[in-house]
């Protein structure tokens, strides 16, 4: 009886948190779909030929306009490398695709506060900078050559089909003309549904883990682990511990925000919770994918460099925010125990559920349902993922790279 009560309590907390973050998720994925639908990415490889500040900035900007699915970001980075993109620039694209996307910022602002969103968007470029420096020192010469050789083998990872799809509008015209055309609305619906399908598992797992943490782990234990009574030790250990918790939680993308809220309530430092959120690209399943994509030696170096960059970014963010008095003091985020009631959250959820259902209807009525079966896909598709082009008002789904791709049929 006690076991079932504990499980029920964890599920209730998870369900409550899911209800609280529903409308920001729908809003975030809708806006992300709008951006992806009208931002053309077909020639991004030509802009990512080296690791210069310009190339890294372009890679980060394009990544920020891309999907928030960590698995798809990792797969797309490998696809870019195979087509000739600089290794470091592809990694910058990958980092931005998961840590600088709009939907993550919205969720952080609603769940944890605007300071965390600001920290995310300030810390993200620092991670890219630290990764670029780390790659110049430890990812070069034979290591990179061997990694490229392994990448060219095309070993399948996860979300290959999703990474290969480019549903952006190809027609000419202004932003608004392309967006509100039939092809534009269809494209938004495709990105919306596909991105939801890509991260839904992580969101659910993240909610369940966060619910279990909140229900079963006493706050006093977390406070002891995070040394809340010794600010100096807490500052030092927080960014070191945060990514390690992420590694073993198996949760990536926006799915780790609920657990981040639990950790913050439990006393982890500001830099620690930020480094935890950044660490979605070094969870164990993705490390194993790095090994498939680039080989064991390169995978270990990528993981180590990413971890070091995330730790350093956590320190930098806290050092910037503390003297500016931007570190939040509230350790009782209401999302953990807000419950479900008839308030503004319920009204907003109703509105955005209707918007989400409308986009879902557009998605299936446009004949795009078959795209869901292609999400696993292959890094070397033998056929085009597209069903039709946008001139006939259908979604276009092909590799988001230039037409000189030697792997294209």
GROMACS .gro file of C-alpha atoms in nm:
model
  409
    1UNK     CA    1   0.000   0.000   0.000
    2UNK     CA    2   0.283   0.238   0.089
    3UNK     CA    3   0.459   0.160  -0.242
    4UNK     CA    4   0.148   0.235  -0.446
    5UNK     CA    5   0.092   0.556  -0.252
    6UNK     CA    6   0.451   0.665  -0.324
    7UNK     CA    7   0.412   0.585  -0.694
    8UNK     CA    8   0.080   0.768  -0.704
    9UNK     CA    9   0.236   1.073  -0.540
   10UNK     CA   10   0.521   1.079  -0.792
   11UNK     CA   11   0.280   1.043  -1.084
   12UNK     CA   12   0.057   1.318  -0.944
   13UNK     CA   13   0.351   1.558  -0.920
   14UNK     CA   14   0.464   1.464  -1.272
   15UNK     CA   15   0.113   1.517  -1.407
   16UNK     CA   16   0.084   1.852  -1.231
   17UNK     CA   17   0.417   1.969  -1.374
   18UNK     CA   18   0.314   1.850  -1.719
   19UNK     CA   19  -0.008   2.051  -1.696
   20UNK     CA   20   0.182   2.363  -1.588
   21UNK     CA   21   0.427   2.351  -1.880
   22UNK     CA   22   0.181   2.244  -2.152
   23UNK     CA   23   0.095   2.581  -2.301
   24UNK     CA   24   0.454   2.712  -2.304
   25UNK     CA   25   0.558   2.393  -2.484
   26UNK     CA   26   0.289   2.432  -2.749
   27UNK     CA   27   0.371   2.801  -2.790
   28UNK     CA   28   0.744   2.728  -2.812
   29UNK     CA   29   0.708   2.453  -3.072
   30UNK     CA   30   0.466   2.667  -3.275
   31UNK     CA   31   0.706   2.961  -3.287
   32UNK     CA   32   0.994   2.723  -3.360
   33UNK     CA   33   0.792   2.578  -3.647
   34UNK     CA   34   0.734   2.927  -3.785
   35UNK     CA   35   1.107   3.004  -3.778
   36UNK     CA   36   1.208   2.673  -3.934
   37UNK     CA   37   0.940   2.701  -4.202
   38UNK     CA   38   1.068   3.030  -4.341
   39UNK     CA   39   1.443   3.005  -4.271
   40UNK     CA   40   1.610   2.838  -4.567
   41UNK     CA   41   1.903   2.616  -4.478
   42UNK     CA   42   1.982   2.447  -4.807
   43UNK     CA   43   2.335   2.587  -4.839
   44UNK     CA   44   2.452   2.592  -4.480
   45UNK     CA   45   2.755   2.370  -4.545
   46UNK     CA   46   2.915   2.641  -4.759
   47UNK     CA   47   2.896   2.875  -4.458
   48UNK     CA   48   3.059   2.627  -4.219
   49UNK     CA   49   3.389   2.544  -4.391
   50UNK     CA   50   3.616   2.646  -4.102
   51UNK     CA   51   3.617   2.724  -3.731
   52UNK     CA   52   3.652   3.100  -3.769
   53UNK     CA   53   3.438   3.324  -3.543
   54UNK     CA   54   3.218   3.403  -3.844
   55UNK     CA   55   3.155   3.037  -3.926
   56UNK     CA   56   3.087   2.950  -3.563
   57UNK     CA   57   2.845   3.244  -3.532
   58UNK     CA   58   2.659   3.138  -3.846
   59UNK     CA   59   2.649   2.777  -3.725
   60UNK     CA   60   2.510   2.889  -3.389
   61UNK     CA   61   2.247   3.111  -3.551
   62UNK     CA   62   2.133   2.834  -3.785
   63UNK     CA   63   2.130   2.587  -3.499
   64UNK     CA   64   1.918   2.820  -3.287
   65UNK     CA   65   1.665   2.828  -3.572
   66UNK     CA   66   1.659   2.449  -3.587
   67UNK     CA   67   1.496   2.168  -3.389
   68UNK     CA   68   1.539   2.121  -3.014
   69UNK     CA   69   1.561   1.740  -3.040
   70UNK     CA   70   1.906   1.641  -2.916
   71UNK     CA   71   1.916   1.317  -3.116
   72UNK     CA   72   1.820   1.494  -3.439
   73UNK     CA   73   2.075   1.769  -3.370
   74UNK     CA   74   2.351   1.510  -3.323
   75UNK     CA   75   2.247   1.329  -3.642
   76UNK     CA   76   2.232   1.651  -3.843
   77UNK     CA   77   2.576   1.757  -3.719
   78UNK     CA   78   2.718   1.427  -3.847
   79UNK     CA   79   2.539   1.480  -4.180
   80UNK     CA   80   2.695   1.826  -4.211
   81UNK     CA   81   3.040   1.686  -4.136
   82UNK     CA   82   2.999   1.422  -4.404
   83UNK     CA   83   2.917   1.693  -4.656
   84UNK     CA   84   3.231   1.889  -4.579
   85UNK     CA   85   3.140   2.117  -4.288
   86UNK     CA   86   3.414   2.194  -4.040
   87UNK     CA   87   3.400   1.958  -3.741
   88UNK     CA   88   3.396   2.238  -3.483
   89UNK     CA   89   3.135   2.439  -3.674
   90UNK     CA   90   2.910   2.131  -3.692
   91UNK     CA   91   2.944   2.089  -3.315
   92UNK     CA   92   2.854   2.456  -3.266
   93UNK     CA   93   2.542   2.396  -3.475
   94UNK     CA   94   2.461   2.092  -3.261
   95UNK     CA   95   2.502   2.284  -2.933
   96UNK     CA   96   2.287   2.573  -3.049
   97UNK     CA   97   2.020   2.335  -3.181
   98UNK     CA   98   1.946   2.217  -2.829
   99UNK     CA   99   2.059   2.496  -2.597
  100UNK     CA  100   1.978   2.819  -2.782
  101UNK     CA  101   1.635   2.733  -2.922
  102UNK     CA  102   1.327   2.943  -2.854
  103UNK     CA  103   1.113   2.673  -2.695
  104UNK     CA  104   1.376   2.599  -2.430
  105UNK     CA  105   1.396   2.967  -2.342
  106UNK     CA  106   1.018   2.992  -2.306
  107UNK     CA  107   0.997   2.685  -2.084
  108UNK     CA  108   1.280   2.806  -1.863
  109UNK     CA  109   1.120   3.149  -1.826
  110UNK     CA  110   0.781   3.006  -1.732
  111UNK     CA  111   0.900   2.722  -1.510
  112UNK     CA  112   1.203   2.876  -1.341
  113UNK     CA  113   1.214   3.247  -1.420
  114UNK     CA  114   1.355   3.485  -1.679
  115UNK     CA  115   1.697   3.482  -1.513
  116UNK     CA  116   1.745   3.119  -1.614
  117UNK     CA  117   1.648   3.197  -1.972
  118UNK     CA  118   1.896   3.484  -1.979
  119UNK     CA  119   2.163   3.258  -1.830
  120UNK     CA  120   2.093   2.995  -2.095
  121UNK     CA  121   2.138   3.238  -2.382
  122UNK     CA  122   2.447   3.397  -2.229
  123UNK     CA  123   2.607   3.066  -2.134
  124UNK     CA  124   2.540   2.896  -2.469
  125UNK     CA  125   2.788   3.108  -2.669
  126UNK     CA  126   3.048   3.052  -2.396
  127UNK     CA  127   3.006   2.675  -2.437
  128UNK     CA  128   3.063   2.710  -2.812
  129UNK     CA  129   3.373   2.922  -2.746
  130UNK     CA  130   3.514   2.672  -2.494
  131UNK     CA  131   3.436   2.378  -2.725
  132UNK     CA  132   3.611   2.556  -3.014
  133UNK     CA  133   3.920   2.608  -2.799
  134UNK     CA  134   3.907   2.250  -2.675
  135UNK     CA  135   3.879   2.113  -3.027
  136UNK     CA  136   4.176   2.320  -3.143
  137UNK     CA  137   4.385   2.161  -2.870
  138UNK     CA  138   4.254   1.803  -2.853
  139UNK     CA  139   4.044   1.732  -3.165
  140UNK     CA  140   4.277   1.770  -3.458
  141UNK     CA  141   4.505   1.579  -3.691
  142UNK     CA  142   4.461   1.204  -3.692
  143UNK     CA  143   4.175   1.212  -3.440
  144UNK     CA  144   3.960   1.428  -3.667
  145UNK     CA  145   4.065   1.236  -3.978
  146UNK     CA  146   3.966   0.909  -3.814
  147UNK     CA  147   3.639   1.065  -3.693
  148UNK     CA  148   3.553   1.183  -4.045
  149UNK     CA  149   3.638   0.843  -4.186
  150UNK     CA  150   3.406   0.678  -3.934
  151UNK     CA  151   3.135   0.938  -4.004
  152UNK     CA  152   3.150   0.858  -4.375
  153UNK     CA  153   3.057   0.498  -4.300
  154UNK     CA  154   2.704   0.622  -4.229
  155UNK     CA  155   2.640   0.407  -3.923
  156UNK     CA  156   2.282   0.474  -3.812
  157UNK     CA  157   2.226   0.647  -3.482
  158UNK     CA  158   1.887   0.789  -3.382
  159UNK     CA  159   1.641   1.029  -3.548
  160UNK     CA  160   1.831   1.011  -3.877
  161UNK     CA  161   1.518   1.064  -4.083
  162UNK     CA  162   1.410   1.359  -3.875
  163UNK     CA  163   1.751   1.520  -3.911
  164UNK     CA  164   1.741   1.472  -4.290
  165UNK     CA  165   1.409   1.647  -4.336
  166UNK     CA  166   1.391   2.005  -4.457
  167UNK     CA  167   1.031   2.120  -4.479
  168UNK     CA  168   1.105   2.491  -4.517
  169UNK     CA  169   0.915   2.692  -4.776
  170UNK     CA  170   1.102   2.720  -5.105
  171UNK     CA  171   0.876   2.981  -5.269
  172UNK     CA  172   0.993   3.340  -5.302
  173UNK     CA  173   0.831   3.635  -5.129
  174UNK     CA  174   0.830   3.823  -4.803
  175UNK     CA  175   0.841   3.653  -4.463
  176UNK     CA  176   0.468   3.700  -4.405
  177UNK     CA  177   0.371   3.600  -4.759
  178UNK     CA  178   0.562   3.273  -4.728
  179UNK     CA  179   0.438   3.210  -4.374
  180UNK     CA  180   0.067   3.256  -4.447
  181UNK     CA  181   0.071   3.077  -4.780
  182UNK     CA  182  -0.081   2.732  -4.788
  183UNK     CA  183   0.269   2.587  -4.817
  184UNK     CA  184   0.386   2.793  -4.521
  185UNK     CA  185   0.106   2.681  -4.291
  186UNK     CA  186   0.163   2.322  -4.397
  187UNK     CA  187   0.534   2.358  -4.328
  188UNK     CA  188   0.469   2.501  -3.979
  189UNK     CA  189   0.238   2.208  -3.904
  190UNK     CA  190   0.504   1.962  -4.021
  191UNK     CA  191   0.777   2.110  -3.803
  192UNK     CA  192   0.536   2.138  -3.509
  193UNK     CA  193   0.425   1.775  -3.525
  194UNK     CA  194   0.766   1.630  -3.609
  195UNK     CA  195   0.941   1.820  -3.332
  196UNK     CA  196   0.677   1.711  -3.082
  197UNK     CA  197   0.714   1.351  -3.197
  198UNK     CA  198   1.092   1.377  -3.160
  199UNK     CA  199   1.096   1.507  -2.802
  200UNK     CA  200   0.772   1.373  -2.653
  201UNK     CA  201   0.946   1.068  -2.509
  202UNK     CA  202   1.209   1.285  -2.340
  203UNK     CA  203   0.947   1.521  -2.202
  204UNK     CA  204   0.750   1.233  -2.051
  205UNK     CA  205   1.061   1.067  -1.908
  206UNK     CA  206   1.178   1.401  -1.772
  207UNK     CA  207   0.846   1.459  -1.600
  208UNK     CA  208   0.846   1.110  -1.447
  209UNK     CA  209   1.204   1.146  -1.320
  210UNK     CA  210   1.132   1.492  -1.182
  211UNK     CA  211   0.814   1.365  -1.016
  212UNK     CA  212   1.004   1.078  -0.858
  213UNK     CA  213   1.281   1.310  -0.736
  214UNK     CA  214   1.033   1.555  -0.588
  215UNK     CA  215   0.826   1.283  -0.421
  216UNK     CA  216   1.093   1.040  -0.302
  217UNK     CA  217   1.417   1.231  -0.242
  218UNK     CA  218   1.406   1.439   0.077
  219UNK     CA  219   1.509   1.799   0.021
  220UNK     CA  220   1.753   1.768   0.312
  221UNK     CA  221   1.945   1.501   0.119
  222UNK     CA  222   1.977   1.726  -0.185
  223UNK     CA  223   2.083   2.018   0.032
  224UNK     CA  224   2.356   1.802   0.185
  225UNK     CA  225   2.475   1.683  -0.160
  226UNK     CA  226   2.484   2.040  -0.291
  227UNK     CA  227   2.647   2.188   0.026
  228UNK     CA  228   2.388   2.464   0.054
  229UNK     CA  229   2.529   2.578   0.388
  230UNK     CA  230   2.876   2.640   0.240
  231UNK     CA  231   2.842   2.885  -0.053
  232UNK     CA  232   3.204   2.846  -0.163
  233UNK     CA  233   3.189   2.465  -0.185
  234UNK     CA  234   2.843   2.488  -0.344
  235UNK     CA  235   2.980   2.723  -0.611
  236UNK     CA  236   3.272   2.490  -0.687
  237UNK     CA  237   3.079   2.161  -0.687
  238UNK     CA  238   2.754   2.273  -0.852
  239UNK     CA  239   2.877   2.298  -1.213
  240UNK     CA  240   3.081   1.980  -1.167
  241UNK     CA  241   2.786   1.777  -1.036
  242UNK     CA  242   2.513   1.922  -1.260
  243UNK     CA  243   2.626   1.763  -1.589
  244UNK     CA  244   2.694   1.429  -1.416
  245UNK     CA  245   2.332   1.416  -1.297
  246UNK     CA  246   2.224   1.487  -1.654
  247UNK     CA  247   2.449   1.210  -1.789
  248UNK     CA  248   2.277   0.941  -1.580
  249UNK     CA  249   1.925   1.083  -1.609
  250UNK     CA  250   1.904   0.988  -1.981
  251UNK     CA  251   1.684   1.295  -2.041
  252UNK     CA  252   1.767   1.551  -2.308
  253UNK     CA  253   1.631   1.864  -2.470
  254UNK     CA  254   1.344   2.047  -2.298
  255UNK     CA  255   1.263   1.730  -2.105
  256UNK     CA  256   1.528   1.808  -1.843
  257UNK     CA  257   1.373   2.141  -1.734
  258UNK     CA  258   1.130   1.986  -1.478
  259UNK     CA  259   1.419   1.801  -1.314
  260UNK     CA  260   1.623   2.122  -1.322
  261UNK     CA  261   1.343   2.286  -1.122
  262UNK     CA  262   1.357   2.005  -0.865
  263UNK     CA  263   1.736   2.037  -0.836
  264UNK     CA  264   1.708   2.413  -0.792
  265UNK     CA  265   1.450   2.369  -0.516
  266UNK     CA  266   1.688   2.115  -0.363
  267UNK     CA  267   1.970   2.367  -0.337
  268UNK     CA  268   2.202   2.320  -0.636
  269UNK     CA  269   2.397   2.635  -0.722
  270UNK     CA  270   2.290   2.868  -1.002
  271UNK     CA  271   2.587   2.767  -1.214
  272UNK     CA  272   2.517   2.402  -1.131
  273UNK     CA  273   2.160   2.406  -1.257
  274UNK     CA  274   2.264   2.590  -1.574
  275UNK     CA  275   2.539   2.335  -1.645
  276UNK     CA  276   2.283   2.059  -1.585
  277UNK     CA  277   2.051   2.208  -1.847
  278UNK     CA  278   2.340   2.242  -2.092
  279UNK     CA  279   2.439   1.875  -2.052
  280UNK     CA  280   2.166   1.725  -2.271
  281UNK     CA  281   2.432   1.645  -2.534
  282UNK     CA  282   2.638   1.414  -2.311
  283UNK     CA  283   2.372   1.181  -2.175
  284UNK     CA  284   2.471   0.815  -2.201
  285UNK     CA  285   2.259   0.727  -2.510
  286UNK     CA  286   2.409   1.019  -2.704
  287UNK     CA  287   2.764   0.931  -2.595
  288UNK     CA  288   2.703   0.586  -2.744
  289UNK     CA  289   2.584   0.751  -3.065
  290UNK     CA  290   2.904   0.959  -3.076
  291UNK     CA  291   3.095   0.630  -3.058
  292UNK     CA  292   2.898   0.496  -3.357
  293UNK     CA  293   2.940   0.816  -3.554
  294UNK     CA  294   3.304   0.905  -3.486
  295UNK     CA  295   3.473   0.611  -3.316
  296UNK     CA  296   3.565   0.549  -2.952
  297UNK     CA  297   3.863   0.786  -2.925
  298UNK     CA  298   3.680   1.079  -3.081
  299UNK     CA  299   3.365   1.009  -2.878
  300UNK     CA  300   3.561   1.019  -2.551
  301UNK     CA  301   3.730   1.346  -2.649
  302UNK     CA  302   3.402   1.504  -2.763
  303UNK     CA  303   3.236   1.405  -2.436
  304UNK     CA  304   3.526   1.530  -2.223
  305UNK     CA  305   3.546   1.862  -2.409
  306UNK     CA  306   3.170   1.912  -2.392
  307UNK     CA  307   3.170   1.834  -2.019
  308UNK     CA  308   3.455   2.075  -1.952
  309UNK     CA  309   3.285   2.348  -2.158
  310UNK     CA  310   2.956   2.301  -1.974
  311UNK     CA  311   3.129   2.318  -1.636
  312UNK     CA  312   3.320   2.633  -1.732
  313UNK     CA  313   3.004   2.793  -1.873
  314UNK     CA  314   2.828   2.725  -1.543
  315UNK     CA  315   3.106   2.904  -1.353
  316UNK     CA  316   3.110   3.196  -1.598
  317UNK     CA  317   2.734   3.245  -1.578
  318UNK     CA  318   2.733   3.249  -1.199
  319UNK     CA  319   3.032   3.484  -1.186
  320UNK     CA  320   2.852   3.723  -1.422
  321UNK     CA  321   2.511   3.704  -1.256
  322UNK     CA  322   2.616   3.719  -0.889
  323UNK     CA  323   2.765   4.073  -0.881
  324UNK     CA  324   2.470   4.195  -1.090
  325UNK     CA  325   2.229   4.047  -0.831
  326UNK     CA  326   2.057   3.841  -1.101
  327UNK     CA  327   2.080   3.505  -0.924
  328UNK     CA  328   1.726   3.416  -0.806
  329UNK     CA  329   1.673   3.363  -0.435
  330UNK     CA  330   1.341   3.177  -0.457
  331UNK     CA  331   1.403   2.807  -0.389
  332UNK     CA  332   1.035   2.715  -0.387
  333UNK     CA  333   0.932   2.705  -0.752
  334UNK     CA  334   0.556   2.663  -0.756
  335UNK     CA  335   0.553   2.424  -1.051
  336UNK     CA  336   0.655   2.139  -0.820
  337UNK     CA  337   0.336   2.151  -0.614
  338UNK     CA  338   0.107   2.390  -0.801
  339UNK     CA  339  -0.152   2.122  -0.876
  340UNK     CA  340  -0.429   2.158  -1.133
  341UNK     CA  341  -0.692   2.424  -1.076
  342UNK     CA  342  -0.918   2.653  -1.276
  343UNK     CA  343  -0.684   2.946  -1.329
  344UNK     CA  344  -0.504   3.130  -1.608
  345UNK     CA  345  -0.286   2.824  -1.677
  346UNK     CA  346  -0.596   2.619  -1.752
  347UNK     CA  347  -0.734   2.884  -1.987
  348UNK     CA  348  -0.402   2.914  -2.168
  349UNK     CA  349  -0.376   2.536  -2.194
  350UNK     CA  350  -0.721   2.523  -2.354
  351UNK     CA  351  -0.627   2.792  -2.607
  352UNK     CA  352  -0.299   2.631  -2.702
  353UNK     CA  353  -0.441   2.279  -2.709
  354UNK     CA  354  -0.683   2.409  -2.974
  355UNK     CA  355  -0.392   2.562  -3.167
  356UNK     CA  356  -0.197   2.237  -3.141
  357UNK     CA  357  -0.496   2.031  -3.258
  358UNK     CA  358  -0.547   2.268  -3.553
  359UNK     CA  359  -0.185   2.219  -3.660
  360UNK     CA  360  -0.224   1.844  -3.615
  361UNK     CA  361  -0.528   1.848  -3.845
  362UNK     CA  362  -0.337   2.049  -4.107
  363UNK     CA  363  -0.048   1.803  -4.080
  364UNK     CA  364  -0.258   1.494  -4.151
  365UNK     CA  365  -0.492   1.660  -4.405
  366UNK     CA  366  -0.186   1.766  -4.607
  367UNK     CA  367  -0.088   1.401  -4.638
  368UNK     CA  368   0.220   1.439  -4.418
  369UNK     CA  369   0.140   1.150  -4.185
  370UNK     CA  370   0.385   0.920  -4.361
  371UNK     CA  371   0.671   1.143  -4.243
  372UNK     CA  372   0.626   1.008  -3.890
  373UNK     CA  373   0.730   0.664  -4.013
  374UNK     CA  374   1.049   0.811  -4.159
  375UNK     CA  375   1.180   0.966  -3.837
  376UNK     CA  376   1.422   0.683  -3.770
  377UNK     CA  377   1.527   0.677  -4.131
  378UNK     CA  378   1.876   0.631  -4.260
  379UNK     CA  379   2.177   0.863  -4.288
  380UNK     CA  380   2.196   0.761  -4.654
  381UNK     CA  381   1.833   0.758  -4.773
  382UNK     CA  382   1.773   0.577  -5.098
  383UNK     CA  383   1.474   0.792  -5.164
  384UNK     CA  384   1.369   1.150  -5.109
  385UNK     CA  385   1.168   1.205  -4.794
  386UNK     CA  386   0.953   1.457  -4.968
  387UNK     CA  387   0.611   1.369  -5.095
  388UNK     CA  388   0.575   1.673  -5.315
  389UNK     CA  389   0.718   2.018  -5.348
  390UNK     CA  390   0.580   2.338  -5.202
  391UNK     CA  391   0.464   2.453  -5.538
  392UNK     CA  392   0.182   2.203  -5.498
  393UNK     CA  393   0.138   2.310  -5.135
  394UNK     CA  394   0.287   1.999  -4.982
  395UNK     CA  395   0.572   1.960  -4.734
  396UNK     CA  396   0.923   1.931  -4.865
  397UNK     CA  397   1.150   1.698  -4.671
  398UNK     CA  398   1.504   1.657  -4.790
  399UNK     CA  399   1.852   1.698  -4.652
  400UNK     CA  400   1.904   2.062  -4.547
  401UNK     CA  401   2.227   2.104  -4.736
  402UNK     CA  402   2.357   2.207  -5.071
  403UNK     CA  403   2.277   2.035  -5.397
  404UNK     CA  404   2.632   1.911  -5.445
  405UNK     CA  405   2.590   1.638  -5.185
  406UNK     CA  406   2.769   1.332  -5.318
  407UNK     CA  407   2.544   1.103  -5.117
  408UNK     CA  408   2.228   1.221  -5.289
  409UNK     CA  409   2.093   0.989  -5.558
   0.00000   0.00000   0.00000
